[in-house]
Amino acid sequence: MKRFLPITALAVFAYPAATISCQNGQGAANPQIFWDGGAIPDPVFRTYVLENFDTDRDGKISRKEADAVLAIDLGRLCGESSDTPAIESLAGVEHFRNLKQLICNGHALTELDLSKNTELNILKCKDNQLTTLDLSENTALLTLNCGRNPIKTLDLTENRALSMLVCDYNQLTVFDLSQNTALTQLFCGHNQLTALDLSENTMLTDLWCDYNRLTELDLSKNTELTDLSCGWNPITALDLSENTKLTYLNCLNNQLTALDLSENAALTELYCGYNRLTALDLSENTELIRLGCSDNPLIRLNLSDLAKLEAVSFDYENHEIQVITNSQTAFVSDLTRYMQSIEAEKQKKYRQQEE
């Protein structure tokens, strides 16, 4: 079941990943460890490479050993309780020319040069200190997660094979996705985007663009969309008439005064609270399982067709709202509390009349 917060992106490929022991490198400050005299300045990265890829244990990485490396997974290095310092540089990674997967989340990287790693399919570098990221030579890239970095610009025009992009929690104000026509999943929430042109991304199935500065969102070309989370934006209108495959919609905390869901019969989850809706027609949304519509000036809420409803949240203490149900309606959460409060109010008035 889908949840509110953007999920951590999953890799679309799996390669055998090496492990690291929590020990710092020994010896000279910057020893030459590659066959061509190349070095790895960062002691933690150097130790990782030698422990996992120096198969003949001669203290060097030969060209054959380097070419055999397909995946590097630095992760968080033995967990948060480890005394191993964060990696500050991946200089030396250019020697692994066949590298397909690089995971370096949660370190202290301020730059990342992958211009020689042209076979790279998967890059996960979230939770670092990157301000820029040049991926112009990584044309084989399929999955990119660069979330939680202070990146201000992101040029992906050369990454036309990209299918998954996670760039949330950055400082992006605008970016061009017109060349990324293979994109199916986009997570760009918690940025400063004022516009988002997705007209060329017709294969998009998942879009999470919460916490930006979007005033409008044109999804008319994104007919494959199944998951949409666009909450916490100043969006005033949302046309979903072409998104008939939509199953999950979160448009919380916008400035919507109307929401037409008549073409979205596949919806199973709807969260539209904290808007300005005075009406909400759910007669065509009979597949709804979860509904959240609190903090709207609704005067009428018809739930009589929602037999599959398992959870509902609305202003149940607002006795001005008229809630319509029938014997098929699932009585759950706020709906039950609403009915109980209505009955309590009736009993209170009855007692007052008796007095």
Short mmCIF file of C-alpha atoms in Angstrom, two decimals:
data_model
loop_
_atom_site.label_atom_id
_atom_site.label_comp_id
_atom_site.label_asym_id
_atom_site.label_seq_id
_atom_site.Cartn_x
_atom_site.Cartn_y
_atom_site.Cartn_z
CA MET A 1 0.00 0.00 0.00
CA LYS A 2 1.38 3.37 -0.91
CA ARG A 3 2.21 5.92 1.73
CA PHE A 4 2.43 9.70 1.87
CA LEU A 5 6.11 10.35 1.90
CA PRO A 6 8.11 9.74 -1.04
CA ILE A 7 9.65 6.39 -0.95
CA THR A 8 13.28 5.65 -1.33
CA ALA A 9 13.93 4.77 -4.94
CA LEU A 10 14.64 1.13 -5.72
CA ALA A 11 17.35 0.07 -8.15
CA VAL A 12 16.17 -1.56 -11.32
CA PHE A 13 19.22 -3.79 -11.56
CA ALA A 14 21.15 -5.77 -9.00
CA TYR A 15 24.87 -6.46 -9.07
CA PRO A 16 26.97 -8.29 -6.49
CA ALA A 17 28.05 -5.51 -4.13
CA ALA A 18 31.23 -5.54 -2.10
CA THR A 19 31.36 -4.95 1.63
CA ILE A 20 33.72 -2.93 3.81
CA SER A 21 35.34 -3.51 7.14
CA CYS A 22 35.36 -0.57 9.54
CA GLN A 23 39.09 0.09 9.51
CA ASN A 24 41.00 3.05 8.16
CA GLY A 25 43.74 2.65 5.56
CA GLN A 26 47.35 2.38 6.66
CA GLY A 27 50.64 3.46 5.13
CA ALA A 28 51.52 6.55 3.13
CA ALA A 29 49.13 9.48 2.96
CA ASN A 30 48.45 8.98 -0.75
CA PRO A 31 50.01 5.70 -1.93
CA GLN A 32 49.95 4.64 -5.55
CA ILE A 33 47.68 1.61 -5.65
CA PHE A 34 46.67 1.35 -9.32
CA TRP A 35 48.68 -0.30 -12.10
CA ASP A 36 49.22 3.07 -13.79
CA GLY A 37 50.46 4.83 -10.66
CA GLY A 38 47.05 6.25 -9.81
CA ALA A 39 46.05 6.80 -6.19
CA ILE A 40 42.98 7.04 -3.95
CA PRO A 41 43.49 9.99 -1.57
CA ASP A 42 40.61 9.21 0.78
CA PRO A 43 41.79 6.58 3.31
CA VAL A 44 38.35 5.04 3.86
CA PHE A 45 37.65 4.63 0.15
CA ARG A 46 41.18 3.30 -0.37
CA THR A 47 40.73 0.68 2.34
CA TYR A 48 37.41 -0.38 0.83
CA VAL A 49 38.95 -0.81 -2.62
CA LEU A 50 41.95 -2.81 -1.41
CA GLU A 51 39.94 -5.06 0.88
CA ASN A 52 37.37 -5.90 -1.75
CA PHE A 53 39.05 -5.72 -5.16
CA ASP A 54 42.72 -6.61 -4.56
CA THR A 55 42.08 -10.29 -5.23
CA ASP A 56 45.74 -11.35 -5.31
CA ARG A 57 46.53 -9.36 -2.13
CA ASP A 58 49.61 -7.67 -3.53
CA GLY A 59 48.58 -4.23 -2.29
CA LYS A 60 47.83 -3.02 -5.83
CA ILE A 61 44.82 -2.93 -8.14
CA SER A 62 45.69 -4.28 -11.57
CA ARG A 63 43.79 -3.35 -14.72
CA LYS A 64 42.24 -6.81 -14.73
CA GLU A 65 41.06 -6.42 -11.13
CA ALA A 66 39.66 -2.95 -11.83
CA ASP A 67 37.84 -4.06 -14.97
CA ALA A 68 36.12 -6.83 -13.00
CA VAL A 69 34.43 -4.33 -10.69
CA LEU A 70 30.77 -3.83 -11.61
CA ALA A 71 29.37 -2.48 -8.34
CA ILE A 72 30.60 -0.28 -5.52
CA ASP A 73 28.33 0.02 -2.49
CA LEU A 74 29.73 2.31 0.17
CA GLY A 75 26.42 2.72 1.96
CA ARG A 76 26.76 4.13 5.45
CA LEU A 77 29.75 1.94 6.29
CA CYS A 78 28.72 -0.30 9.16
CA GLY A 79 25.85 1.89 10.35
CA GLU A 80 25.47 5.13 12.23
CA SER A 81 27.22 3.81 15.34
CA SER A 82 30.44 3.15 13.43
CA ASP A 83 33.56 5.20 14.15
CA THR A 84 34.56 5.04 10.49
CA PRO A 85 34.73 8.60 9.11
CA ALA A 86 32.63 9.63 6.14
CA ILE A 87 34.24 9.52 2.72
CA GLU A 88 35.16 13.00 1.47
CA SER A 89 36.40 12.11 -2.01
CA LEU A 90 35.89 9.36 -4.57
CA ALA A 91 38.95 10.34 -6.59
CA GLY A 92 40.25 7.13 -8.13
CA VAL A 93 36.82 5.80 -9.09
CA GLU A 94 37.65 6.67 -12.70
CA HIS A 95 39.84 3.56 -12.88
CA PHE A 96 36.74 1.34 -12.70
CA ARG A 97 35.71 1.81 -16.31
CA ASN A 98 33.17 -1.07 -16.30
CA LEU A 99 31.37 0.16 -13.20
CA LYS A 100 27.60 -0.17 -13.56
CA GLN A 101 26.36 0.58 -10.06
CA LEU A 102 27.66 3.16 -7.57
CA ILE A 103 26.06 3.70 -4.18
CA CYS A 104 27.70 6.36 -2.03
CA ASN A 105 24.81 7.62 0.10
CA GLY A 106 25.40 9.37 3.41
CA HIS A 107 28.96 10.63 3.11
CA ALA A 108 30.64 14.05 2.90
CA LEU A 109 31.22 14.33 -0.83
CA THR A 110 31.38 17.87 -2.19
CA GLU A 111 32.16 16.82 -5.76
CA LEU A 112 31.77 13.68 -7.84
CA ASP A 113 33.58 13.17 -11.15
CA LEU A 114 32.11 10.21 -13.04
CA SER A 115 33.12 11.30 -16.53
CA LYS A 116 35.18 8.13 -17.08
CA ASN A 117 32.50 5.76 -15.76
CA THR A 118 30.51 5.71 -18.97
CA GLU A 119 28.94 2.28 -18.32
CA LEU A 120 27.16 3.47 -15.19
CA ASN A 121 23.51 2.39 -14.98
CA ILE A 122 22.70 3.16 -11.36
CA LEU A 123 23.91 6.09 -9.26
CA LYS A 124 22.78 6.74 -5.70
CA CYS A 125 24.57 9.65 -4.07
CA LYS A 126 21.93 11.07 -1.73
CA ASP A 127 22.73 12.66 1.63
CA ASN A 128 26.03 14.28 0.65
CA GLN A 129 27.18 17.88 0.19
CA LEU A 130 27.10 18.05 -3.60
CA THR A 131 26.27 21.43 -5.12
CA THR A 132 26.71 20.32 -8.74
CA LEU A 133 26.53 17.01 -10.57
CA ASP A 134 27.85 16.61 -14.11
CA LEU A 135 26.45 13.45 -15.71
CA SER A 136 26.89 14.44 -19.34
CA GLU A 137 29.15 11.44 -20.05
CA ASN A 138 26.92 8.92 -18.29
CA THR A 139 24.52 8.33 -21.16
CA ALA A 140 23.73 4.76 -20.03
CA LEU A 141 22.29 5.96 -16.72
CA LEU A 142 18.91 4.42 -15.88
CA THR A 143 18.45 5.23 -12.19
CA LEU A 144 19.60 8.38 -10.40
CA ASN A 145 19.05 9.22 -6.74
CA CYS A 146 20.77 12.47 -5.81
CA GLY A 147 18.31 13.53 -3.13
CA ARG A 148 19.20 15.51 0.00
CA ASN A 149 22.05 17.54 -1.51
CA PRO A 150 22.27 21.33 -1.95
CA ILE A 151 22.16 20.97 -5.75
CA LYS A 152 20.86 24.10 -7.48
CA THR A 153 21.01 23.00 -11.13
CA LEU A 154 20.76 19.56 -12.70
CA ASP A 155 21.41 19.04 -16.41
CA LEU A 156 20.05 15.69 -17.60
CA THR A 157 19.78 16.42 -21.30
CA GLU A 158 22.35 13.72 -22.17
CA ASN A 159 20.74 11.07 -19.97
CA ARG A 160 18.00 10.03 -22.36
CA ALA A 161 17.76 6.46 -21.05
CA LEU A 162 16.92 7.63 -17.52
CA SER A 163 13.81 5.90 -16.18
CA MET A 164 13.93 6.77 -12.46
CA LEU A 165 14.92 10.14 -11.04
CA VAL A 166 15.00 11.03 -7.35
CA CYS A 167 16.18 14.58 -6.75
CA ASP A 168 14.10 15.60 -3.75
CA TYR A 169 15.38 17.82 -0.92
CA ASN A 170 17.66 19.93 -3.10
CA GLN A 171 17.57 23.59 -4.13
CA LEU A 172 16.31 23.22 -7.69
CA THR A 173 14.28 26.08 -9.13
CA VAL A 174 13.87 24.68 -12.64
CA PHE A 175 15.12 21.77 -14.69
CA ASP A 176 14.67 20.49 -18.22
CA LEU A 177 13.24 16.98 -18.66
CA SER A 178 12.34 17.32 -22.33
CA GLN A 179 15.04 14.83 -23.39
CA ASN A 180 14.16 12.25 -20.74
CA THR A 181 11.32 10.60 -22.62
CA ALA A 182 11.95 7.19 -21.00
CA LEU A 183 11.26 8.58 -17.52
CA THR A 184 8.68 6.54 -15.60
CA GLN A 185 9.27 7.66 -12.01
CA LEU A 186 10.02 11.21 -10.86
CA PHE A 187 10.49 12.28 -7.25
CA CYS A 188 11.33 15.99 -7.12
CA GLY A 189 9.64 17.13 -3.92
CA HIS A 190 11.08 19.59 -1.40
CA ASN A 191 12.71 21.89 -3.94
CA GLN A 192 11.93 25.41 -5.13
CA LEU A 193 10.40 24.57 -8.50
CA THR A 194 8.04 27.19 -9.89
CA ALA A 195 7.27 25.27 -13.08
CA LEU A 196 7.34 21.64 -14.19
CA ASP A 197 7.02 20.79 -17.89
CA LEU A 198 6.23 17.09 -18.30
CA SER A 199 4.77 17.23 -21.78
CA GLU A 200 7.52 15.00 -23.22
CA ASN A 201 7.44 12.47 -20.38
CA THR A 202 4.51 10.44 -21.64
CA MET A 203 5.68 7.20 -19.98
CA LEU A 204 5.54 8.69 -16.49
CA THR A 205 3.70 6.49 -13.97
CA ASP A 206 4.82 8.00 -10.65
CA LEU A 207 5.12 11.73 -9.91
CA TRP A 208 5.92 13.16 -6.47
CA CYS A 209 6.43 16.92 -6.56
CA ASP A 210 5.31 17.95 -3.06
CA TYR A 211 6.65 21.02 -1.27
CA ASN A 212 7.54 23.19 -4.24
CA ARG A 213 6.22 26.51 -5.53
CA LEU A 214 4.07 25.21 -8.35
CA THR A 215 0.97 27.23 -9.19
CA GLU A 216 -0.13 24.94 -12.01
CA LEU A 217 0.51 21.39 -13.18
CA ASP A 218 -0.32 20.24 -16.70
CA LEU A 219 -0.65 16.44 -16.79
CA SER A 220 -2.67 16.12 -19.97
CA LYS A 221 0.11 14.21 -21.75
CA ASN A 222 0.85 11.88 -18.83
CA THR A 223 -1.87 9.33 -19.46
CA GLU A 224 0.08 6.45 -17.86
CA LEU A 225 0.18 8.18 -14.48
CA THR A 226 -0.92 5.96 -11.58
CA ASP A 227 0.58 7.78 -8.58
CA LEU A 228 0.45 11.55 -8.11
CA SER A 229 1.56 13.44 -5.03
CA CYS A 230 1.53 17.21 -5.52
CA GLY A 231 0.71 18.43 -2.03
CA TRP A 232 1.95 21.60 -0.35
CA ASN A 233 2.01 23.73 -3.49
CA PRO A 234 -0.04 26.85 -4.29
CA ILE A 235 -1.90 25.03 -7.09
CA THR A 236 -5.30 26.58 -7.76
CA ALA A 237 -6.66 24.09 -10.33
CA LEU A 238 -5.92 20.47 -11.19
CA ASP A 239 -7.20 18.86 -14.38
CA LEU A 240 -7.00 15.06 -14.13
CA SER A 241 -9.43 14.20 -16.91
CA GLU A 242 -6.72 12.48 -19.00
CA ASN A 243 -5.24 10.53 -16.09
CA THR A 244 -7.72 7.66 -16.07
CA LYS A 245 -5.19 5.15 -14.66
CA LEU A 246 -4.65 7.17 -11.49
CA THR A 247 -4.92 5.03 -8.34
CA TYR A 248 -3.22 7.31 -5.77
CA LEU A 249 -3.76 11.05 -5.44
CA ASN A 250 -2.34 13.34 -2.77
CA CYS A 251 -3.14 17.00 -3.40
CA LEU A 252 -3.10 18.10 0.24
CA ASN A 253 -2.59 21.71 1.22
CA ASN A 254 -3.02 23.48 -2.09
CA GLN A 255 -5.50 26.20 -3.03
CA LEU A 256 -8.01 24.05 -4.88
CA THR A 257 -11.59 25.28 -4.96
CA ALA A 258 -12.82 22.38 -7.11
CA LEU A 259 -11.69 18.83 -7.85
CA ASP A 260 -13.27 16.85 -10.69
CA LEU A 261 -12.58 13.13 -10.28
CA SER A 262 -15.27 11.83 -12.61
CA GLU A 263 -12.69 10.31 -14.99
CA ASN A 264 -10.59 8.73 -12.23
CA ALA A 265 -12.62 5.61 -11.50
CA ALA A 266 -9.50 3.59 -10.62
CA LEU A 267 -8.66 5.73 -7.56
CA THR A 268 -8.09 3.73 -4.39
CA GLU A 269 -6.48 6.45 -2.26
CA LEU A 270 -7.42 10.13 -2.18
CA TYR A 271 -5.99 12.80 0.11
CA CYS A 272 -7.33 16.27 -0.66
CA GLY A 273 -7.45 17.92 2.75
CA TYR A 274 -6.45 21.50 3.57
CA ASN A 275 -7.84 23.02 0.39
CA ARG A 276 -10.86 25.23 -0.33
CA LEU A 277 -13.26 22.59 -1.58
CA THR A 278 -16.94 23.23 -0.96
CA ALA A 279 -18.04 20.09 -2.83
CA LEU A 280 -16.56 16.68 -3.54
CA ASP A 281 -18.30 14.30 -5.93
CA LEU A 282 -17.10 10.71 -5.38
CA SER A 283 -19.90 8.93 -7.21
CA GLU A 284 -17.52 7.56 -9.87
CA ASN A 285 -14.78 6.59 -7.41
CA THR A 286 -16.24 3.35 -6.12
CA GLU A 287 -12.81 1.71 -5.73
CA LEU A 288 -11.79 4.14 -2.97
CA ILE A 289 -10.25 2.45 0.06
CA ARG A 290 -8.77 5.49 1.82
CA LEU A 291 -10.13 9.02 1.84
CA GLY A 292 -8.81 12.13 3.55
CA CYS A 293 -10.65 15.41 3.02
CA SER A 294 -10.29 17.26 6.33
CA ASP A 295 -10.06 21.04 6.59
CA ASN A 296 -12.20 21.90 3.61
CA PRO A 297 -15.39 23.99 3.80
CA LEU A 298 -17.46 21.00 2.65
CA ILE A 299 -21.17 21.20 3.30
CA ARG A 300 -22.05 17.79 1.87
CA LEU A 301 -20.15 14.50 1.62
CA ASN A 302 -21.80 11.58 -0.13
CA LEU A 303 -20.16 8.27 0.79
CA SER A 304 -23.06 6.04 -0.14
CA ASP A 305 -21.28 4.45 -3.12
CA LEU A 306 -18.02 3.71 -1.31
CA ALA A 307 -18.51 0.14 -0.15
CA LYS A 308 -14.75 -0.59 -0.16
CA LEU A 309 -13.81 2.31 2.11
CA GLU A 310 -11.49 1.24 4.95
CA ALA A 311 -10.36 4.62 6.28
CA VAL A 312 -11.83 8.10 6.04
CA SER A 313 -10.78 11.39 7.59
CA PHE A 314 -12.91 14.54 7.53
CA ASP A 315 -14.13 17.23 9.92
CA TYR A 316 -16.38 14.92 11.89
CA GLU A 317 -16.94 17.52 14.61
CA ASN A 318 -18.41 19.90 12.05
CA HIS A 319 -22.12 19.28 12.46
CA GLU A 320 -22.87 21.62 9.58
CA ILE A 321 -21.57 19.05 7.10
CA GLN A 322 -24.13 16.63 5.71
CA VAL A 323 -22.75 13.10 5.37
CA ILE A 324 -24.77 10.74 3.20
CA THR A 325 -24.41 6.99 3.69
CA ASN A 326 -26.38 3.82 3.12
CA SER A 327 -26.23 0.17 4.13
CA GLN A 328 -23.29 -0.43 1.77
CA THR A 329 -21.09 2.28 3.25
CA ALA A 330 -18.13 1.09 5.31
CA PHE A 331 -18.35 2.76 8.72
CA VAL A 332 -14.77 3.48 9.71
CA SER A 333 -12.59 5.99 11.60
CA ASP A 334 -13.93 9.55 11.35
CA LEU A 335 -17.17 8.36 9.82
CA THR A 336 -17.97 6.33 12.92
CA ARG A 337 -16.92 9.20 15.17
CA TYR A 338 -19.03 11.57 13.11
CA MET A 339 -22.10 9.38 13.48
CA GLN A 340 -21.43 9.04 17.20
CA SER A 341 -21.06 12.79 17.61
CA ILE A 342 -24.26 13.42 15.65
CA GLU A 343 -26.10 10.95 17.88
CA ALA A 344 -24.59 12.56 20.99
CA GLU A 345 -25.73 15.96 19.76
CA LYS A 346 -29.22 14.63 19.19
CA GLN A 347 -29.29 13.15 22.69
CA LYS A 348 -28.06 16.43 24.15
CA LYS A 349 -30.80 18.38 22.40
CA TYR A 350 -33.35 15.79 23.49
CA ARG A 351 -32.29 16.12 27.13
CA GLN A 352 -32.43 19.91 26.86
CA GLN A 353 -35.95 19.66 25.52
CA GLU A 354 -36.92 17.34 28.36
CA GLU A 355 -35.62 19.83 30.89
#
